[in-house]
mmCIF file of C-alpha atoms and ligand atoms in Angstrom:
data_model
loop_
_atom_site.group_PDB
_atom_site.id
_atom_site.type_symbol
_atom_site.label_atom_id
_atom_site.label_comp_id
_atom_site.label_asym_id
_atom_site.label_seq_id
_atom_site.Cartn_x
_atom_site.Cartn_y
_atom_site.Cartn_z
ATOM 1 C CA UNK A 1 79.543 131.780 272.357
ATOM 2 C CA UNK A 2 78.934 128.742 271.006
ATOM 3 C CA UNK A 3 74.833 127.522 271.528
ATOM 4 C CA UNK A 4 75.883 124.445 275.061
ATOM 5 C CA UNK A 5 77.739 127.338 276.327
ATOM 6 C CA UNK A 6 74.531 130.027 276.627
ATOM 7 C CA UNK A 7 72.778 127.329 277.984
ATOM 8 C CA UNK A 8 75.068 127.511 280.471
ATOM 9 C CA UNK A 9 75.646 130.504 281.282
ATOM 10 C CA UNK A 10 71.719 131.239 280.788
ATOM 11 C CA UNK A 11 71.436 128.240 283.739
ATOM 12 C CA UNK A 12 74.293 129.696 285.759
ATOM 13 C CA UNK A 13 72.523 132.810 286.059
ATOM 14 C CA UNK A 14 69.021 131.957 286.331
ATOM 15 C CA UNK A 15 71.072 130.245 289.820
ATOM 16 C CA UNK A 16 72.536 133.367 291.156
ATOM 17 C CA UNK A 17 69.033 134.957 290.615
ATOM 18 C CA UNK A 18 67.326 132.716 292.917
ATOM 19 C CA UNK A 19 69.663 133.022 295.519
ATOM 20 C CA UNK A 20 69.694 136.596 295.020
ATOM 21 C CA UNK A 21 65.605 136.647 295.172
ATOM 22 C CA UNK A 22 66.228 133.990 298.948
ATOM 23 C CA UNK A 23 68.837 137.210 299.842
ATOM 24 C CA UNK A 24 72.147 135.627 299.043
ATOM 25 C CA UNK A 25 73.185 137.711 297.444
ATOM 26 C CA UNK A 26 76.550 138.071 294.728
ATOM 27 C CA UNK A 27 79.767 139.242 296.330
ATOM 28 C CA UNK A 28 82.781 140.374 294.884
ATOM 29 C CA UNK A 29 83.995 144.044 293.367
ATOM 30 C CA UNK A 30 81.213 143.159 290.513
ATOM 31 C CA UNK A 31 78.463 142.643 292.952
ATOM 32 C CA UNK A 32 76.624 145.550 293.806
ATOM 33 C CA UNK A 33 75.676 145.841 289.809
ATOM 34 C CA UNK A 34 75.200 142.189 289.675
ATOM 35 C CA UNK A 35 72.885 142.680 292.552
ATOM 36 C CA UNK A 36 71.101 145.620 290.743
ATOM 37 C CA UNK A 37 70.489 144.285 287.595
ATOM 38 C CA UNK A 38 68.843 141.303 288.641
ATOM 39 C CA UNK A 39 66.995 144.052 291.056
ATOM 40 C CA UNK A 40 65.896 145.579 287.901
ATOM 41 C CA UNK A 41 64.781 142.365 286.203
ATOM 42 C CA UNK A 42 62.145 141.662 289.664
ATOM 43 C CA UNK A 43 61.229 145.881 288.848
ATOM 44 C CA UNK A 44 61.091 146.354 285.762
ATOM 45 C CA UNK A 45 61.583 149.897 285.183
ATOM 46 C CA UNK A 46 60.248 152.947 285.940
ATOM 47 C CA UNK A 47 57.785 151.055 288.425
ATOM 48 C CA UNK A 48 59.672 152.711 291.747
ATOM 49 C CA UNK A 49 56.752 152.733 294.627
ATOM 50 C CA UNK A 50 54.049 150.626 292.862
ATOM 51 C CA UNK A 51 54.360 146.490 293.347
ATOM 52 C CA UNK A 52 56.803 144.964 292.098
ATOM 53 C CA UNK A 53 56.270 143.317 288.950
ATOM 54 C CA UNK A 54 55.349 139.140 288.389
ATOM 55 C CA UNK A 55 57.316 138.295 285.521
ATOM 56 C CA UNK A 56 56.591 134.589 283.599
ATOM 57 C CA UNK A 57 59.830 132.612 283.841
ATOM 58 C CA UNK A 58 60.058 132.828 280.458
ATOM 59 C CA UNK A 59 60.482 137.127 280.538
ATOM 60 C CA UNK A 60 62.821 136.516 283.467
ATOM 61 C CA UNK A 61 64.984 133.790 281.011
ATOM 62 C CA UNK A 62 65.119 136.589 278.082
ATOM 63 C CA UNK A 63 65.967 139.088 280.776
ATOM 64 C CA UNK A 64 68.496 137.048 281.837
ATOM 65 C CA UNK A 65 70.350 136.489 278.617
ATOM 66 C CA UNK A 66 70.464 140.028 277.803
ATOM 67 C CA UNK A 67 73.819 139.393 279.971
ATOM 68 C CA UNK A 68 74.813 136.040 279.932
ATOM 69 C CA UNK A 69 76.275 136.632 276.482
ATOM 70 C CA UNK A 70 79.037 138.285 278.197
ATOM 71 C CA UNK A 71 79.346 135.845 281.145
ATOM 72 C CA UNK A 72 82.958 133.856 281.145
ATOM 73 C CA UNK A 73 83.901 131.576 284.397
ATOM 74 C CA UNK A 74 86.845 131.512 285.871
ATOM 75 C CA UNK A 75 88.788 128.722 288.485
ATOM 76 C CA UNK A 76 87.452 130.522 291.496
ATOM 77 C CA UNK A 77 84.598 133.932 290.092
ATOM 78 C CA UNK A 78 82.529 135.213 287.571
ATOM 79 C CA UNK A 79 83.712 137.541 285.330
ATOM 80 C CA UNK A 80 81.001 139.485 283.572
ATOM 81 C CA UNK A 81 82.825 141.117 280.459
ATOM 82 C CA UNK A 82 80.010 144.445 279.817
ATOM 83 C CA UNK A 83 83.039 146.997 278.852
ATOM 84 C CA UNK A 84 86.975 146.186 278.325
ATOM 85 C CA UNK A 85 88.241 149.322 279.193
ATOM 86 C CA UNK A 86 87.487 148.539 283.024
ATOM 87 C CA UNK A 87 88.654 145.124 282.666
ATOM 88 C CA UNK A 88 91.384 144.624 284.829
ATOM 89 C CA UNK A 89 93.376 141.613 283.419
ATOM 90 C CA UNK A 90 93.531 143.328 279.759
ATOM 91 C CA UNK A 91 95.111 146.819 282.143
ATOM 92 C CA UNK A 92 97.840 144.130 283.443
ATOM 93 C CA UNK A 93 98.695 142.880 280.139
ATOM 94 C CA UNK A 94 99.127 146.046 278.603
ATOM 95 C CA UNK A 95 96.589 145.009 276.836
ATOM 96 C CA UNK A 96 93.952 147.819 276.843
ATOM 97 C CA UNK A 97 92.009 147.663 273.251
ATOM 98 C CA UNK A 98 91.245 143.556 273.788
ATOM 99 C CA UNK A 99 87.396 141.934 273.739
ATOM 100 C CA UNK A 100 87.703 138.788 275.901
ATOM 101 C CA UNK A 101 89.174 138.525 279.290
ATOM 102 C CA UNK A 102 92.495 136.994 279.898
ATOM 103 C CA UNK A 103 90.738 134.807 282.346
ATOM 104 C CA UNK A 104 94.739 133.557 283.338
ATOM 105 C CA UNK A 105 95.952 136.553 284.513
ATOM 106 C CA UNK A 106 92.350 137.632 286.503
ATOM 107 C CA UNK A 107 92.865 139.188 289.364
ATOM 108 C CA UNK A 108 89.090 138.969 290.925
ATOM 109 C CA UNK A 109 89.036 140.222 294.458
ATOM 110 C CA UNK A 110 90.602 143.143 292.621
ATOM 111 C CA UNK A 111 88.277 143.935 289.335
ATOM 112 C CA UNK A 112 84.983 145.599 289.131
ATOM 113 C CA UNK A 113 83.683 142.968 286.559
ATOM 114 C CA UNK A 114 84.552 140.169 289.283
ATOM 115 C CA UNK A 115 81.400 138.410 291.574
ATOM 116 C CA UNK A 116 81.910 135.935 293.198
ATOM 117 C CA UNK A 117 79.137 133.744 295.111
ATOM 118 C CA UNK A 118 78.331 130.591 297.605
ATOM 119 C CA UNK A 119 79.501 128.424 294.419
ATOM 120 C CA UNK A 120 83.640 129.349 294.421
ATOM 121 C CA UNK A 121 83.719 129.474 298.226
ATOM 122 C CA UNK A 122 85.441 125.881 298.613
ATOM 123 C CA UNK A 123 87.770 127.447 296.072
ATOM 124 C CA UNK A 124 88.891 130.258 297.791
ATOM 125 C CA UNK A 125 88.715 128.325 301.562
ATOM 126 C CA UNK A 126 91.665 125.388 300.352
ATOM 127 C CA UNK A 127 93.892 128.987 299.147
ATOM 128 C CA UNK A 128 93.737 130.115 302.040
ATOM 129 C CA UNK A 129 94.212 127.025 303.750
ATOM 130 C CA UNK A 130 97.311 125.795 302.151
ATOM 131 C CA UNK A 131 98.671 129.778 302.039
ATOM 132 C CA UNK A 132 98.250 129.116 306.055
ATOM 133 C CA UNK A 133 99.759 125.539 305.708
ATOM 134 C CA UNK A 134 103.070 127.865 303.773
ATOM 135 C CA UNK A 135 102.851 130.108 306.244
ATOM 136 C CA UNK A 136 102.973 128.124 309.576
ATOM 137 C CA UNK A 137 106.359 125.937 307.931
ATOM 138 C CA UNK A 138 108.747 129.144 307.185
ATOM 139 C CA UNK A 139 111.776 130.143 309.171
ATOM 140 C CA UNK A 140 112.016 133.625 310.451
ATOM 141 C CA UNK A 141 114.555 135.082 308.567
ATOM 142 C CA UNK A 142 112.079 134.140 304.906
ATOM 143 C CA UNK A 143 110.223 137.419 305.492
ATOM 144 C CA UNK A 144 109.643 138.226 302.003
ATOM 145 C CA UNK A 145 108.556 135.198 300.956
ATOM 146 C CA UNK A 146 106.526 135.828 305.068
ATOM 147 C CA UNK A 147 104.829 138.672 302.994
ATOM 148 C CA UNK A 148 103.854 137.544 300.019
ATOM 149 C CA UNK A 149 101.764 134.499 301.241
ATOM 150 C CA UNK A 150 100.087 136.455 303.879
ATOM 151 C CA UNK A 151 98.967 138.566 301.359
ATOM 152 C CA UNK A 152 97.505 135.550 299.502
ATOM 153 C CA UNK A 153 96.609 135.003 302.786
ATOM 154 C CA UNK A 154 94.507 137.417 303.964
ATOM 155 C CA UNK A 155 93.865 137.971 300.221
ATOM 156 C CA UNK A 156 91.268 134.782 300.493
ATOM 157 C CA UNK A 157 90.087 135.161 303.561
ATOM 158 C CA UNK A 158 88.480 138.281 302.532
ATOM 159 C CA UNK A 159 86.981 136.885 299.429
ATOM 160 C CA UNK A 160 85.915 134.405 301.925
ATOM 161 C CA UNK A 161 84.303 136.981 304.518
ATOM 162 C CA UNK A 162 82.574 138.961 301.552
ATOM 163 C CA UNK A 163 81.466 135.671 300.324
ATOM 164 C CA UNK A 164 79.430 134.603 303.403
ATOM 165 C CA UNK A 165 78.886 137.889 305.092
ATOM 166 C CA UNK A 166 76.661 138.452 301.220
ATOM 167 C CA UNK A 167 74.869 134.555 301.866
ATOM 168 C CA UNK A 168 74.103 136.329 305.957
ATOM 169 C CA UNK A 169 71.929 138.297 304.162
ATOM 170 C CA UNK A 170 69.021 135.496 303.291
ATOM 171 C CA UNK A 171 69.363 134.937 307.246
ATOM 172 C CA UNK A 172 68.109 138.053 308.497
ATOM 173 C CA UNK A 173 72.077 139.017 309.325
ATOM 174 C CA UNK A 174 72.709 142.958 309.857
ATOM 175 C CA UNK A 175 74.710 144.759 307.320
HETATM 176 S S1 SF4 B 1 90.288 141.168 285.703
HETATM 177 FE FE1 SF4 B 1 89.182 139.171 285.632
HETATM 178 S S2 SF4 B 1 87.009 139.385 286.311
HETATM 179 FE FE2 SF4 B 1 88.046 141.040 285.465
HETATM 180 S S3 SF4 B 1 87.933 141.520 283.073
HETATM 181 FE FE3 SF4 B 1 89.807 139.759 283.806
HETATM 182 S S4 SF4 B 1 89.040 137.997 283.351
HETATM 183 FE FE4 SF4 B 1 87.156 138.979 283.779
#
């Protein structure tokens, strides 16, 4: 990773950390893990039951930088490539020992290393809308295509719903 990518990743992680602090949580299969990481920055190790640590921006940057080295950007998700053995794309490609994610084969709705954030919402919304349009145009006999597109649409709608639900918590909505 070059310096430019490292700085970009740090900026993105910083923005998501700030979102987290405002109650806008990461969604997607890896959302809980990333939330726990952000919480550990807030709380610090072994401080259960004690007041939050007030960290300087410099300290927060240093802690975030430990994680941003494994951040890769997909068109519709962030990929936190912490453990190749958990990478769904590598398993699907039959190369479980790979040392980098195969973004072109990403299935972020199912991979435990993927997170979705409000910045990814437009891509998923467009995908949901497009699949709905194509579905509406299919004839009654096109059952196989209908089934495939319906699954695509449901997947996109599900991701959208989870992004919105994670963001709703910021407004005090119940879980
Ligand atoms: S499936 Fe996607 S999120 Fe998962 S490791 Fe591969 S590129 Fe990253």
